[in-house]
Every structure is written in structure tokens, then in C-alpha cells.
Coordinates of C-alpha atoms and ligand atoms in Angstrom, one line a residue:
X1466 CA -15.2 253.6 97.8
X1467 CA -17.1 255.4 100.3
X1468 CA -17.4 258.9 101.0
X1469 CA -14.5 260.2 102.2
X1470 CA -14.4 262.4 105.8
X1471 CA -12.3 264.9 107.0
X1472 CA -10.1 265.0 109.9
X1473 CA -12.3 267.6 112.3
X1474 CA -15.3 265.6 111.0
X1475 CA -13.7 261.9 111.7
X1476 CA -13.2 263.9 115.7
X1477 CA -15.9 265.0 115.9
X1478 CA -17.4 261.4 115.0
X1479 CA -14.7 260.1 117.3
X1480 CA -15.8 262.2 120.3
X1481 CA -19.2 261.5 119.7
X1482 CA -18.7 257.8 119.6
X1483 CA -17.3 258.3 123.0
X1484 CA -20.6 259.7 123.9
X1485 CA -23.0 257.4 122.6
X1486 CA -20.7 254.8 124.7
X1487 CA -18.8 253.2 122.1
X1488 CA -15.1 254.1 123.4
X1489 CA -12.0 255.4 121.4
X1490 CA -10.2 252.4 123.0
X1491 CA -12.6 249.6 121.7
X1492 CA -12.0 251.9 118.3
X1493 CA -7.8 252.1 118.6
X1494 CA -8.5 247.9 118.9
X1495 CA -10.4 247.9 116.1
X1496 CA -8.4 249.9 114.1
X1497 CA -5.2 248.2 114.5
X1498 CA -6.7 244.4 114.4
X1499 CA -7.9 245.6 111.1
X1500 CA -4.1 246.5 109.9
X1501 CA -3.1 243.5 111.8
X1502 CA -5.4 241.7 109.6
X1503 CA -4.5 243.1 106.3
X1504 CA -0.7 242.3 106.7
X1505 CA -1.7 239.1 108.0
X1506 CA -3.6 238.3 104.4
X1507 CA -0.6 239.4 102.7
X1508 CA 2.2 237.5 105.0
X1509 CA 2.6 234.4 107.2
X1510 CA 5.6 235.8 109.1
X1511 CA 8.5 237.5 108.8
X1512 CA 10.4 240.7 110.3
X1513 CA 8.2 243.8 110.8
X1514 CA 9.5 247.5 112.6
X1515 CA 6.6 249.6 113.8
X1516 CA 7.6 253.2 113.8
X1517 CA 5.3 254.6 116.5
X1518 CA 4.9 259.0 117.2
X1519 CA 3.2 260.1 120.0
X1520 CA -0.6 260.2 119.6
X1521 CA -3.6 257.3 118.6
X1522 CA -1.6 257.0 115.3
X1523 CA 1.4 255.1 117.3
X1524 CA -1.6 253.6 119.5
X1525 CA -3.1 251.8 116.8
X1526 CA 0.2 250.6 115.8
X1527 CA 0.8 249.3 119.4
X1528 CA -2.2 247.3 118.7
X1529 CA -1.6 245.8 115.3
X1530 CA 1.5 244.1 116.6
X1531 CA 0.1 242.2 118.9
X1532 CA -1.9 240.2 116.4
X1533 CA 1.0 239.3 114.4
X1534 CA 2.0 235.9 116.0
X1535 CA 5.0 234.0 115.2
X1536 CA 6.6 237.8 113.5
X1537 CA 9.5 238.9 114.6
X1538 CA 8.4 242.5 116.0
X1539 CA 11.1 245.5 116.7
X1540 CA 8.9 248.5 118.1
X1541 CA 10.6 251.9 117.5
X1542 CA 9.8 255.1 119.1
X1543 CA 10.2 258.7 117.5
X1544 CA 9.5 260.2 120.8
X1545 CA 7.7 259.8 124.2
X1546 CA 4.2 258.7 123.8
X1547 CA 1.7 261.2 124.3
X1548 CA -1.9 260.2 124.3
X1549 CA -3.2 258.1 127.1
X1550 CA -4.4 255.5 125.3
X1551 CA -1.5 254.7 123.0
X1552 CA 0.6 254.7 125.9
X1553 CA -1.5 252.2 127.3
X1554 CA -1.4 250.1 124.7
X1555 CA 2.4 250.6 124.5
X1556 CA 2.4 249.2 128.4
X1557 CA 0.9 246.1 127.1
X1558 CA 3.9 245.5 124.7
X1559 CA 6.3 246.2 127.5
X1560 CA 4.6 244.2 129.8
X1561 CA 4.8 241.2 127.0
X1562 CA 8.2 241.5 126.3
X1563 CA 8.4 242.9 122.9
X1564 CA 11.4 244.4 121.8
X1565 CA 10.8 248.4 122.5
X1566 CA 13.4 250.9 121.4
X1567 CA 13.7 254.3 121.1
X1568 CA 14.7 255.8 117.7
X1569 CA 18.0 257.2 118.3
X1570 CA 19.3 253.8 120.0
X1571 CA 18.1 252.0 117.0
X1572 CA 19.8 250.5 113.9
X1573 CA 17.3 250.2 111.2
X1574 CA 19.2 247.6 108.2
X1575 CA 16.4 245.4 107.3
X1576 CA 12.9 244.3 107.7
X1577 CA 10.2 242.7 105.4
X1578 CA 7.6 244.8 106.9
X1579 CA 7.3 248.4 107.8
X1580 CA 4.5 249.5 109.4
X1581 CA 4.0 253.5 109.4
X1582 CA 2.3 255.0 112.7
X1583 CA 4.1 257.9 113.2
X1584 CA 1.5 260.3 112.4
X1585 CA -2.2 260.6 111.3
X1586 CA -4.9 263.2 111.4
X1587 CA -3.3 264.7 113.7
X1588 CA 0.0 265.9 111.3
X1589 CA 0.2 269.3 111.0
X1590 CA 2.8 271.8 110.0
X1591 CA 6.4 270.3 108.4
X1592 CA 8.1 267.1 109.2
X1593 CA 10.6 267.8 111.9
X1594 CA 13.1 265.6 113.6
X1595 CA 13.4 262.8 114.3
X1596 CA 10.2 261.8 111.9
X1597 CA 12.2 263.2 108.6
X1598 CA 15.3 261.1 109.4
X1599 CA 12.6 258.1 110.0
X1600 CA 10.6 258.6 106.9
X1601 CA 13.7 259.0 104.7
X1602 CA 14.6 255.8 106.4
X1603 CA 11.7 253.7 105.7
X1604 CA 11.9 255.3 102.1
X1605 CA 15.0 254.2 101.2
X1606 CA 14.2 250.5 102.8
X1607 CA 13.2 247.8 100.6
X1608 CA 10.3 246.7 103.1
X1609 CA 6.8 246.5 102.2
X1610 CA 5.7 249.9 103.7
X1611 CA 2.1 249.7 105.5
X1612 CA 0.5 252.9 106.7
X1613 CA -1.5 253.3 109.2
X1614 CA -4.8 255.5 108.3
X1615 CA -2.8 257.9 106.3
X1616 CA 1.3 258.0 104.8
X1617 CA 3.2 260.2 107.8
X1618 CA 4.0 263.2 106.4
X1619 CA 0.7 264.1 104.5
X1620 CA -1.8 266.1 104.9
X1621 CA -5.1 263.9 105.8
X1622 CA -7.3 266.6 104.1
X1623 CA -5.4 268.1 101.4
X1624 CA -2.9 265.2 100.4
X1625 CA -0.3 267.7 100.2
X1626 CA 3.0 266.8 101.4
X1627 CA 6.6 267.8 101.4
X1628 CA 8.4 264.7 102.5
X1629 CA 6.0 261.6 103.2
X1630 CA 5.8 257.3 103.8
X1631 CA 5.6 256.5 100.1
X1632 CA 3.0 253.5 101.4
X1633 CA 2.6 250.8 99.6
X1634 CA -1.0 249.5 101.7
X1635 CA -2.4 252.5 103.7
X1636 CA -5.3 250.9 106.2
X1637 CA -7.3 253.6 106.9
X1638 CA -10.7 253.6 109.1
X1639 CA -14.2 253.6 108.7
X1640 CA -13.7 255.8 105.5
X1641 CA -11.5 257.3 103.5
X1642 CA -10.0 260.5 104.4
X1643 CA -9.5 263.0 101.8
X1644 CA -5.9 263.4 100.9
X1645 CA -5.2 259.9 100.0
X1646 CA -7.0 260.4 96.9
X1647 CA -5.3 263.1 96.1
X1648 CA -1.9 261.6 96.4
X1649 CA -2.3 258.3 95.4
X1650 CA 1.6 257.9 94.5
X1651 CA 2.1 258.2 98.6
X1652 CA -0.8 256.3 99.7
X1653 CA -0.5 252.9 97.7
X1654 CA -3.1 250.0 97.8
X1655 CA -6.2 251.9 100.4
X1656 CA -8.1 249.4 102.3
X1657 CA -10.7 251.2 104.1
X1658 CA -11.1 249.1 107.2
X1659 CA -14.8 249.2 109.7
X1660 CA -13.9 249.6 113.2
X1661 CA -17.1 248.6 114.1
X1662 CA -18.9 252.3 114.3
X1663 CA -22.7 252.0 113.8
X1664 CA -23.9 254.5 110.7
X1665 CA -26.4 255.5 112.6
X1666 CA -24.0 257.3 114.3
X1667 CA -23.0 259.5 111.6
X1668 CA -26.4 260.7 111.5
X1669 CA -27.1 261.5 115.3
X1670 CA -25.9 264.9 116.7
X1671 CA -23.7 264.7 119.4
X1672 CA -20.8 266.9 121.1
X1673 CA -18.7 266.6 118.5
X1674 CA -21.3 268.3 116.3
X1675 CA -21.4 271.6 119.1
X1676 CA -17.8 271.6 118.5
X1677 CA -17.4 271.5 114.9
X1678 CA -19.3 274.9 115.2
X1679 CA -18.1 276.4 118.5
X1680 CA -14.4 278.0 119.3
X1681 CA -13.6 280.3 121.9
X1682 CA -10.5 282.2 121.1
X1683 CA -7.6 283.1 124.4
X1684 CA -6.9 286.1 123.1
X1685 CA -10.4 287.2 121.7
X1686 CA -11.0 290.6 120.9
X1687 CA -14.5 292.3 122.2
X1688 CA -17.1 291.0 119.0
X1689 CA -14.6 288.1 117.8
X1690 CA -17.3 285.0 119.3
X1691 CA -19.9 286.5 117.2
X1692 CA -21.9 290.1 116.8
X1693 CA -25.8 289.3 116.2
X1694 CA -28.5 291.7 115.6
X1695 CA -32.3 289.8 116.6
X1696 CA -35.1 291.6 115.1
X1697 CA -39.1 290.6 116.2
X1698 CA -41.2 291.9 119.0
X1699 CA -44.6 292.8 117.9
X1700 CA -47.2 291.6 118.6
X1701 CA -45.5 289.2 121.2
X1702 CA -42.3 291.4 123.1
X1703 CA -40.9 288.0 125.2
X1704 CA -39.9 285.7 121.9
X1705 CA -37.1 288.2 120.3
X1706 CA -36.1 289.0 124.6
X1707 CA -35.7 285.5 124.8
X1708 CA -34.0 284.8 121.6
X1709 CA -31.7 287.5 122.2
X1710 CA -30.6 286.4 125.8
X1711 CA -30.5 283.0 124.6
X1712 CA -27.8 284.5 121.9
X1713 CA -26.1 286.0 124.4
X1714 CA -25.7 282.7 126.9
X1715 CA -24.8 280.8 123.4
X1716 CA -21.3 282.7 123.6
X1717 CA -22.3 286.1 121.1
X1718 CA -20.0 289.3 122.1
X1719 CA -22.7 291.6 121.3
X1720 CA -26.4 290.7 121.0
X1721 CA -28.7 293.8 119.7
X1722 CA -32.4 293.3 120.0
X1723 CA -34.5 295.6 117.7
X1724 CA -38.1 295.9 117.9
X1725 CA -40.8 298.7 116.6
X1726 CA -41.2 301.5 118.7
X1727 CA -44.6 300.4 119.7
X1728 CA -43.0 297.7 122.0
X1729 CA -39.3 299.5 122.6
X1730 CA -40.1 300.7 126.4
X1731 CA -40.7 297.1 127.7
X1732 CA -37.8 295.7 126.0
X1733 CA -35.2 298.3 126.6
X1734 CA -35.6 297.7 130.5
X1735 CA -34.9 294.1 130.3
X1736 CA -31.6 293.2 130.4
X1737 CA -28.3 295.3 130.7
X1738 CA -26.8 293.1 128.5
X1739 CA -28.6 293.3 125.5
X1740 CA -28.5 296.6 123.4
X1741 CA -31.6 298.2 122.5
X1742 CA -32.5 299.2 119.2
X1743 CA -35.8 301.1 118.1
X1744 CA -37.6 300.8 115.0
X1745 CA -39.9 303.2 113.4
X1746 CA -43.3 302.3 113.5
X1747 CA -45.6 299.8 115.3
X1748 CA -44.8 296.8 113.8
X1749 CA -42.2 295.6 111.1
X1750 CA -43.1 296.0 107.8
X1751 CA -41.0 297.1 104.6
X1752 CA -40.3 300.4 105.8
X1753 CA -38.3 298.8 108.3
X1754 CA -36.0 297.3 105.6
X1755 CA -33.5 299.6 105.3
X1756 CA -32.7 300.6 108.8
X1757 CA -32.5 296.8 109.6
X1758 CA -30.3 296.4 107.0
X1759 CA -27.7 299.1 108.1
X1760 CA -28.3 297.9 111.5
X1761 CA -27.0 294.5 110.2
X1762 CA -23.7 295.8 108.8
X1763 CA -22.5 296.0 112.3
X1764 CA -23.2 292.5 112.6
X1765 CA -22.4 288.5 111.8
X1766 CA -25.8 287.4 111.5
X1767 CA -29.4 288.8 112.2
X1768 CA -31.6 286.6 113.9
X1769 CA -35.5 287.5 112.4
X1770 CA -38.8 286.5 113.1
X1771 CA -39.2 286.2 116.8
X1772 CA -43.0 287.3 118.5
X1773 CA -43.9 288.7 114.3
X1774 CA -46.6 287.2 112.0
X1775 CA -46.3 286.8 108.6
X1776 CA -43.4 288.7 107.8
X1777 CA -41.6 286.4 105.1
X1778 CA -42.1 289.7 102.5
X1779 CA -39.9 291.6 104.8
X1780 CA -37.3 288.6 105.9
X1781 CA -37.0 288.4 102.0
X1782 CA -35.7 292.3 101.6
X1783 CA -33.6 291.9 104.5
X1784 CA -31.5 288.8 103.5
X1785 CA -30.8 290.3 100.2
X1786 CA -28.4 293.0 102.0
X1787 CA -27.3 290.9 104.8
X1788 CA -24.6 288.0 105.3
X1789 CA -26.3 284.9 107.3
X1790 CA -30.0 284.9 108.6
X1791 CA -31.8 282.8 111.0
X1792 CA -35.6 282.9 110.3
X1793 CA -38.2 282.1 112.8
X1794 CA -41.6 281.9 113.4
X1795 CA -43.0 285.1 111.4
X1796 CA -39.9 285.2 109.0
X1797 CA -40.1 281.1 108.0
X1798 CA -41.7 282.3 104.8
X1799 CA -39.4 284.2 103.3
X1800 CA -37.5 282.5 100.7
X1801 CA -33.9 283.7 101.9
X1802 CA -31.1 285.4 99.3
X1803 CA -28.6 284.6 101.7
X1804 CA -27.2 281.7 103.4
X1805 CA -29.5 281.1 106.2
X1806 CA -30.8 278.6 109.1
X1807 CA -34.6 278.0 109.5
X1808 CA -35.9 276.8 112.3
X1809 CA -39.7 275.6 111.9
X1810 CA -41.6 273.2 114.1
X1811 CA -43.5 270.8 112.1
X1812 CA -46.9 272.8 111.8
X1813 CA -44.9 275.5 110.4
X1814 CA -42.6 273.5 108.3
X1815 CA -46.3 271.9 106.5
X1816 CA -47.6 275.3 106.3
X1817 CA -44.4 277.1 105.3
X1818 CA -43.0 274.1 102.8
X1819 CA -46.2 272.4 101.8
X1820 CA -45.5 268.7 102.5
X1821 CA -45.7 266.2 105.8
X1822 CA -42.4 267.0 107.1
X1823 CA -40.0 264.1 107.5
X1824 CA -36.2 262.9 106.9
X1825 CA -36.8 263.0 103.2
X1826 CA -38.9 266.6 102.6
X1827 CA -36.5 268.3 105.5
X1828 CA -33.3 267.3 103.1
X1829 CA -35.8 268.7 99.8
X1830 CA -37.1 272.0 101.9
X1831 CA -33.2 272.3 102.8
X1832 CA -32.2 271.8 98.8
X1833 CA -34.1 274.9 98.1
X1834 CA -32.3 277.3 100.1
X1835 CA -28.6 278.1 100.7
X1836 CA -28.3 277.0 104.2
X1837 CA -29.9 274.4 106.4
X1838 CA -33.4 273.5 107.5
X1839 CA -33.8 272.3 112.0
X1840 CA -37.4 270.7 111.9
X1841 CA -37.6 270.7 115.6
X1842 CA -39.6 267.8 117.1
X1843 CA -39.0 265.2 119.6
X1844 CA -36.0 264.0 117.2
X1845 CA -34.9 267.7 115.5
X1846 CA -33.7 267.1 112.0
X1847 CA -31.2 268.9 110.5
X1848 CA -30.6 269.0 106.7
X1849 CA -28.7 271.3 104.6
X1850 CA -29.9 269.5 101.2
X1851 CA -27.1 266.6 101.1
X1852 CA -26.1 265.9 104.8
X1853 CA -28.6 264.8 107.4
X1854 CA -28.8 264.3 111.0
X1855 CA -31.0 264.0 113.6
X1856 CA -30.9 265.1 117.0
X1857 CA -32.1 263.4 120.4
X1858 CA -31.1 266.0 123.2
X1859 CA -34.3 267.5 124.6
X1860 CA -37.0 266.3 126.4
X1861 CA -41.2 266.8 127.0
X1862 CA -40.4 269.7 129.1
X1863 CA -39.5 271.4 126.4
X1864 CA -42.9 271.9 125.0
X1865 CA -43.3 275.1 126.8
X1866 CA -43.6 278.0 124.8
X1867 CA -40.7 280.3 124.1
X1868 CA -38.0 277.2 123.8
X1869 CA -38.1 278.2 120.1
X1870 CA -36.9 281.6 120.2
X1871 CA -34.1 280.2 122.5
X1872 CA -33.1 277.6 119.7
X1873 CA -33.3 280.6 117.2
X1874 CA -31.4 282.7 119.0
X1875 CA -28.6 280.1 120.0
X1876 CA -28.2 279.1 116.3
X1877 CA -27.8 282.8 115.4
X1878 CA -24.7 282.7 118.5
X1879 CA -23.3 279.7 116.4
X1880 CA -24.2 280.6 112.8
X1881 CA -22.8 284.0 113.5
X1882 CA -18.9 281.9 114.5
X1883 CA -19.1 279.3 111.9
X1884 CA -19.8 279.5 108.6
X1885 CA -21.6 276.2 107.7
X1886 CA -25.1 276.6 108.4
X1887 CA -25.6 272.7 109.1
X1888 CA -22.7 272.7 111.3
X1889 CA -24.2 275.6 113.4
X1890 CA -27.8 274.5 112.8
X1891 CA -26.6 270.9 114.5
X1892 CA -25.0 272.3 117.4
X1893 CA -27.8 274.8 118.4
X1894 CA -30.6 272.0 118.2
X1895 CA -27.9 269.5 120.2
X1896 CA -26.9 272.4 123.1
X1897 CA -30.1 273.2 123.7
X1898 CA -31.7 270.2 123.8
X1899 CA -28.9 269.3 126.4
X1900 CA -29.9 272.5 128.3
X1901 CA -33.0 271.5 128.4
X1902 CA -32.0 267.9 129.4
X1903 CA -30.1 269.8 132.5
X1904 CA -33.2 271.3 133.8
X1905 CA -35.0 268.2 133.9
X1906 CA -32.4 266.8 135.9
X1907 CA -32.7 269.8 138.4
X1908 CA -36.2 270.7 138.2
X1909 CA -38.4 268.1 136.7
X1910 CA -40.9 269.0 134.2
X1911 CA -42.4 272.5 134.9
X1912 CA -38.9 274.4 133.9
X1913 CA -39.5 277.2 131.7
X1914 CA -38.1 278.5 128.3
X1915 CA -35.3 281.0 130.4
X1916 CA -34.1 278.3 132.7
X1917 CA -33.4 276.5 129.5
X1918 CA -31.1 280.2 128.1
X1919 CA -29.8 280.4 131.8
X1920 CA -28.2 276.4 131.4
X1921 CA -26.8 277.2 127.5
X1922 CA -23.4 278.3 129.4
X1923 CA -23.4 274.9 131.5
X1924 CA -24.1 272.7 128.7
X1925 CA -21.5 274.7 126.4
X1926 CA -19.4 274.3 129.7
X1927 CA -20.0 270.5 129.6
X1928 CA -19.4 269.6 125.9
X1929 CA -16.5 271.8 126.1
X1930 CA -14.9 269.5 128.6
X1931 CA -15.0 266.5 127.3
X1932 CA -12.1 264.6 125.8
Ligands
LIG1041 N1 -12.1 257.3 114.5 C1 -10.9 257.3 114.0 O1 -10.6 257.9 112.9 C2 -9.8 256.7 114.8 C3 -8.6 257.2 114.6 N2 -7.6 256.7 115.3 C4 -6.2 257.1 115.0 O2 -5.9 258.3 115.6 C5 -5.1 259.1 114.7 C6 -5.2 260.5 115.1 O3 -4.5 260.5 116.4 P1 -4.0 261.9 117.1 O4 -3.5 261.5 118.4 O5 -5.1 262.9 116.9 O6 -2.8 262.4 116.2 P2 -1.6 261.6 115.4 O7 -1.4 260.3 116.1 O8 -1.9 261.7 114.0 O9 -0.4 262.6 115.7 C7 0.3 262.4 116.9 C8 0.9 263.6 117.4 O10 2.0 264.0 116.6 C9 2.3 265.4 116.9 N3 2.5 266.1 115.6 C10 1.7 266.7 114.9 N4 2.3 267.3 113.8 C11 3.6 267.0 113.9 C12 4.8 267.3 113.1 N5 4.7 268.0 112.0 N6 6.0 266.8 113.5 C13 6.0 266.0 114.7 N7 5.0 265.7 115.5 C14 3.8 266.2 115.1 C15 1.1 266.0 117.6 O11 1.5 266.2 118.9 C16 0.1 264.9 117.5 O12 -0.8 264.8 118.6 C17 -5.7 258.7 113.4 O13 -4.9 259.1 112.3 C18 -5.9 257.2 113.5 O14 -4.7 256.5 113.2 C19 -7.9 255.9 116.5 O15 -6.9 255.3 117.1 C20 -8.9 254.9 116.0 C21 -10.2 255.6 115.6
LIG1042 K1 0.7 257.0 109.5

């Protein structure tokens, strides 16, 4: 059986379909031809009661029915319909006459077939009224129970459950999702159905990605969407300014930006923003090791590397006292203690790794570190040693120097919020490559590595609104 997928991952999927142009409708179609089908191999007719809840569950429910011909179909509703396109669906029944009614007017004695779509991946919580009433119901029938992507009443991830469909088919959808492995006395016979998504797309980056990794809380405290400390600066002051702006338009609470004495008076003037921190000396070296490491404590993640040379030997005493690292540029060849994000270009990756970089030496560079490996390019790819994916946002313009230190710094904004570095590492290369994408739209080709940092907040603002 395929590799199972979780519920946030299947939305993100979902949402990124969308995106690519594949809609959730043509999916919900999909999805409930393909339980249509199943009961279809199984029976030529017969009585069937679709218990339908409120979101894409019910929709794909509302969908199934109207492939079974020649069945006689009763369509019960646990509440009002929620989501747009199950109520859409739902019209479609009305409009064709089938027998619609809603739960408390209805008197359930018999059917051959159940079919389950009261809830999905989108259960959470305890059964509550009416749902118990209806899976007790449906339990206590003698039908041939068929679930639609998952038993109502479990949890898609975990498989726990305190009252649930005991299923005897459960049709679920492009693959298997987690719990109904783990509760196989619920889910029945699995038939894992394709709804016609490419796999290709389970390899591109896309909004759904940015949102596995970013959340904004309501009621966020000052430092709960991320504390990061960038260190760089010397010999080249603008790539640790830039990465540490760039953190700060990615969503970060507190961005501070320490650099060696030697360059401290240009940087501290830059931006109000970002707090200034001074190192000893005129450029990093181990002596700096220790102060950057109780610097760190104050923060998430530190973001290293930025406008230094060669400075693996010190990246390497750093991330053995810190949390999460992001190495760049002079820190790439360190070989991190912690979990961490690096973010090479290919030159770098060849120098730094030792091998022509492609899909296959990104997912071995990435199985030698405890985090995940961006090979920015044209395509980025992303690998954190077992999952890859590749990333299309992004454009020629982007060749200009300093769009690195922005990508650093905007991973270190997502790394420091979500602790998957292949999750964050995803949505930094997708966001900015859309940023970027945004200032070709508006300027053309000569935009420069800060208009890219001044559009992260419209291209967060974009994803975020999608639905
Ligand atoms: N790519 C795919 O996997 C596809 C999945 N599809 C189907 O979509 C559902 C997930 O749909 P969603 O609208 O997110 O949620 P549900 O339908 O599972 O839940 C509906 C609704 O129920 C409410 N709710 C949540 N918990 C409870 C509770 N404890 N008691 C009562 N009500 C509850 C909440 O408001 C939810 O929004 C997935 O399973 C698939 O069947 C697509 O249709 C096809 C592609
Ligand atoms: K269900």
C-alpha cells in the first residue's frame, strides 16, 4: 500500500492542487465517482442512506450518489452543509429530485447500503450530537457500512477513536491516511482510490508547503512568531543586513543582527528594527563562540554565515550549544550538531559536498545532517534525506547578489516557528521565490535583493489568503 499522508499534509496537497490549476471540485468528483465505483463492483442495486456532515466529507458523498443508477438513494443530513462545494454538490441532488432529509425528520429501519460521510480529516475533538446518535445508528444496522476516506468518528492521524463507523469498505483518496492502519477493526476492507492528482505534484512546492510551516497566532505574545539571532558581517556588512531584514519581513518578533566590532558602526545605523549586537574582534573566529552562543539562548534559531568566509570551524562550535541553525555562505562547511537548514547554491553545494549537485546528491548531502539541504537554482531543491521537493517560484531576476542572504534569513523566520526543517526549508525557497515573482511583475528585471525582503509580507499576505 502506499505511503500513507497526514491530514495537514493531504491540505496542504489539496491547496496546492488548487494552485497548480487542478481544482478541489474536479477532486470532490473524483473522489466520490471512485466510492461510487467501489459499491458499484460490489452491488447492482439496492437501498443505500448517505449520512452526509457539513464539510467536503458529506460533498464527496453528494457525489457518489449520483452514480449509483437504478439505487434507491435516501440522503440524510446531520446538519446544515457548510463548505461551498459540498453544498454545491448537494444542490445538484435537490435539483434532481433525490430524496433529501434532514436527520431529526428521518426514520432510519433499513438499508443494504450505508454510506459514511459525515466526517473526514477534518474530525476533531469528541463525537457530539446529532453524529453519536447517527453512528450508533449505522452501527447497530445490518447494512454494509462504506466509509468515505476515513470511519466518522476517528482520528485520520492517530486512528484513535472513542465512538466510530465500524466500516466495513473505507474508500479513501490518493493514499492512505494514517489512522486506518492503526485501527483496522473500524476501517474494514481500505481501497485507496486515485483522484487523478499528478505525483509530480507531491514533489513541487507550493502554498500549501508555506503554510505547513507558517502560523500567526491572534493572541500572540511579543517573540511568539519566532526570536532569531543572524550572525555574519565581515568582510561584506550588506549580506547579514539583508538576511536580517529579510527575517524580520518573513514574520520574526525579534531579529538581532551580530557582527564583529570592526563593522558594528555601519550596521547599527541601519534599521530601527533590527537590534544591534557587537562582537569582539574584527572578524568571527572561535573567540566569538561563546558570546554567540549565550547570545543564542535568547533566541529560536541563529541564522550564520552571511558576508563571512570560511567559517565552518566556528558554525561547528556554535551549533553544538544552540537549538536550530541556518548556515550560509561562509558557515555551509560546518558539519552541524544541531538540526539545521543549509542553504548553498550549486558552486557551493560542489565545493561544500564534493559531488555535481542534483535530485539524488541533495537527498544524500541532506542524509548526512539532521535537517534539510535548499540547493537553490533555477528549480531550488529541497531534501531533508527521505522527502524531496522541488521548487519553481523565482525567476532570472533573481540572480542579483544578496537574494541569498534574503532566502537565509527568511528560512531562519520559518525554521525558528516550525520545527521541521524541510517544512520550513520549503516554504522559505517557495515565499521568496514568489516575492521575487512579484517584483518582476512590478518592476521587470533590474529589481534588487531588498525589493525582494520589502515583497516577503505581500507574498506571505497572498498565500495566506488563499482558500
Ligand atoms: N485531497 C483530498 O484528500 C480530498 C479530500 N476530500 C474530502 O474532504 C474531507 C475533509 O473535508 P473537511 O471539509 O476538511 O472536513 P470534514 O468533511 O472531515 O468535516 C466536516 C466538518 O465537520 C465539523 N466537525 C469537526 N469535528 C467535529 C465533531 N467532533 N463533531 C461534529 N462536527 C465536527 C467541522 O466543522 C468540519 O469542517 C476529506 O476527509 C475527504 O473526504 C475532498 O472532497 C476530495 C479531495
Ligand atoms: K467518513
Amino acid at each position: 500500500m502506499r505511503e500513507p499522508i497526514t491530514s495537514r499534509e493531504m491540505g496542504a496537497l489539496d491547496l496546492n492542487c488548487e494552485y497548480f490549476g487542478l481544482s478541489r471540485l474536479q477532486l470532490m468528483e473524483n473522489a466520490g465517482k471512485a466510492v461510487a465505483d467501489e459499491i458499484l463492483k460490489r452491488f447492482s442495486g439496492g437501498k443505500v442512506v448517505l449520512f452526509a456532515g457539513s464539510g467536503n466529507n458529506a460533498g464527496d458523498g453528494f457525489v457518489a450518489v449520483r452514480f449509483l443508477k437504478g439505487f434507491d438513494v435516501d440522503v440524510v443530513l446531520a446538519r446544515d452543509v457548510k463548505s461551498e462545494l459540498a453544498r454545491r454538490n448537494l444542490d445538484i441532488l435537490v435539483k434532481a429530485g433525490f430524496s433529501v432529509f434532514p436527520w431529526q425528520d428521518y426514520d432510519f429501519d433499513y438499508a443494504d447500503i450505508v454510506i459514511d460521510g459525515l466526517l473526514g480529516t477534518g474530525f476533531r475533538g469528541e463525537l457530539r450530537r446529532p453524529y453519536s446518535d447517527i453512528v450508533r445508528a449505522i452501527n447497530e444496522s445490518e447494512s454494509f457500512v462504506v466509509s468515505i476516506d476515513v470511519p466518522s468518528g476517528m482520528n485520520a492521524d492517530s486512528g484513535e477513536y472513542r465512538e466510530a463507523v465500524k466500516a466495513d469498505l473505507t474508500v479513501t483518496f490518493h493514499r492512505p491516511k494514517p489512522g486506518l492502519s492503526r485501527s483496522p477493526e473500524i476501517a474494514g476492507e481500505v481501497v485507496v482510490a486515485d483522484i487523478g492528482i499528478p505525483e509530480e505534484f507531491e514533489k513541487l512546492a507550493g502554498p500549501g508547503d508555506f503554510r505547513l510551516a507558517y502560523r500567526r497566532f491572534e493572541d500572540g505574545h511579543k517573540g511568539s512568531h519566532g526570536k532569531v539571532l543572524v550572525v555574519g558581517g565581515y568582510p561584506y556588512v550588506g549580506a547579514p543586513f539583508l538576511a536580517a531584514y529579510s527575517t524580520y519581513k518573513a514574520g520574526a518578533d525579534i531579529v538581532t543582527l551580530a557582527v564583529p566590532e570592526s563593522v558594528y558602526p555601519q550596521v547599527s545605523s541601519f534599521s530601527p528594527e533590527i537590534i544591534p549586537r557587537k562582537l569582539r574582534g574584527d572578524e568571527i573566529t572561535e573567540k566569538n563562540v561563546e558570546e554567540i552562543t549565550e547570545l543564542a539562548r535568547k533566541h529560536d534559531v541563529v541564522v550564520f554565515g552571511m558576508g563571512t568566509v570560511d567559517k565552518g570551524d566556528v558554525a561547528e562550535e556554535i551549533s553544538k550549544g544552540v537549538e536550530k541553525i541556518v548556515l550560509d555562505a561562509g558557515g555551509l562547511t560546518a558539519t552541524p550538531h544541531c538540526r539545521s537548514i543549509l542553504t548553498p547554491h550549486r558552486q557551493e553545494f560542489e565545493r561544500v559536498f564534493g559531488y555535481e549537485a542534483s535530485e539524488e546528491s541533495v537527498l544524500v548531502a541532506a542524509n548526512s545532517i539532521d535537517g534539510a539541504v535548499l540547493l537553490k537554482g533555477k528549480r531550488d531543491i529541497v531534501s531533508d534525506g527521505r522527502r524531496v521537493k522541488y521548487n519553481d517560484t523565482g525567476n532570472a531576476g533573481m540572480t542579483v547578489g544578496g537574494t541569498g542572504d534574503v532566502l537565509a534569513g527568511v528560512a531562519g523566520a520559518l525554521f525558528a516557528i516550525c520545527d521541521d526543517p524541510f517544512h520550513a526549508a520549503c516554504a522559505a525557497a517557495f515565499i521568496t521565490g514568489l516575492a521575487g515573482d512579484m517584483c518582476l511583475e512590478e518592476k521587470g528585471y533590474n529589481f534588487t535583493a531588498l525589493d525582494v525582503a520589502e515583497k516577503i509580507p505581500y507574498a506571505v499576505k497572498k498565500v495566506m489568503e488563499l482558500k
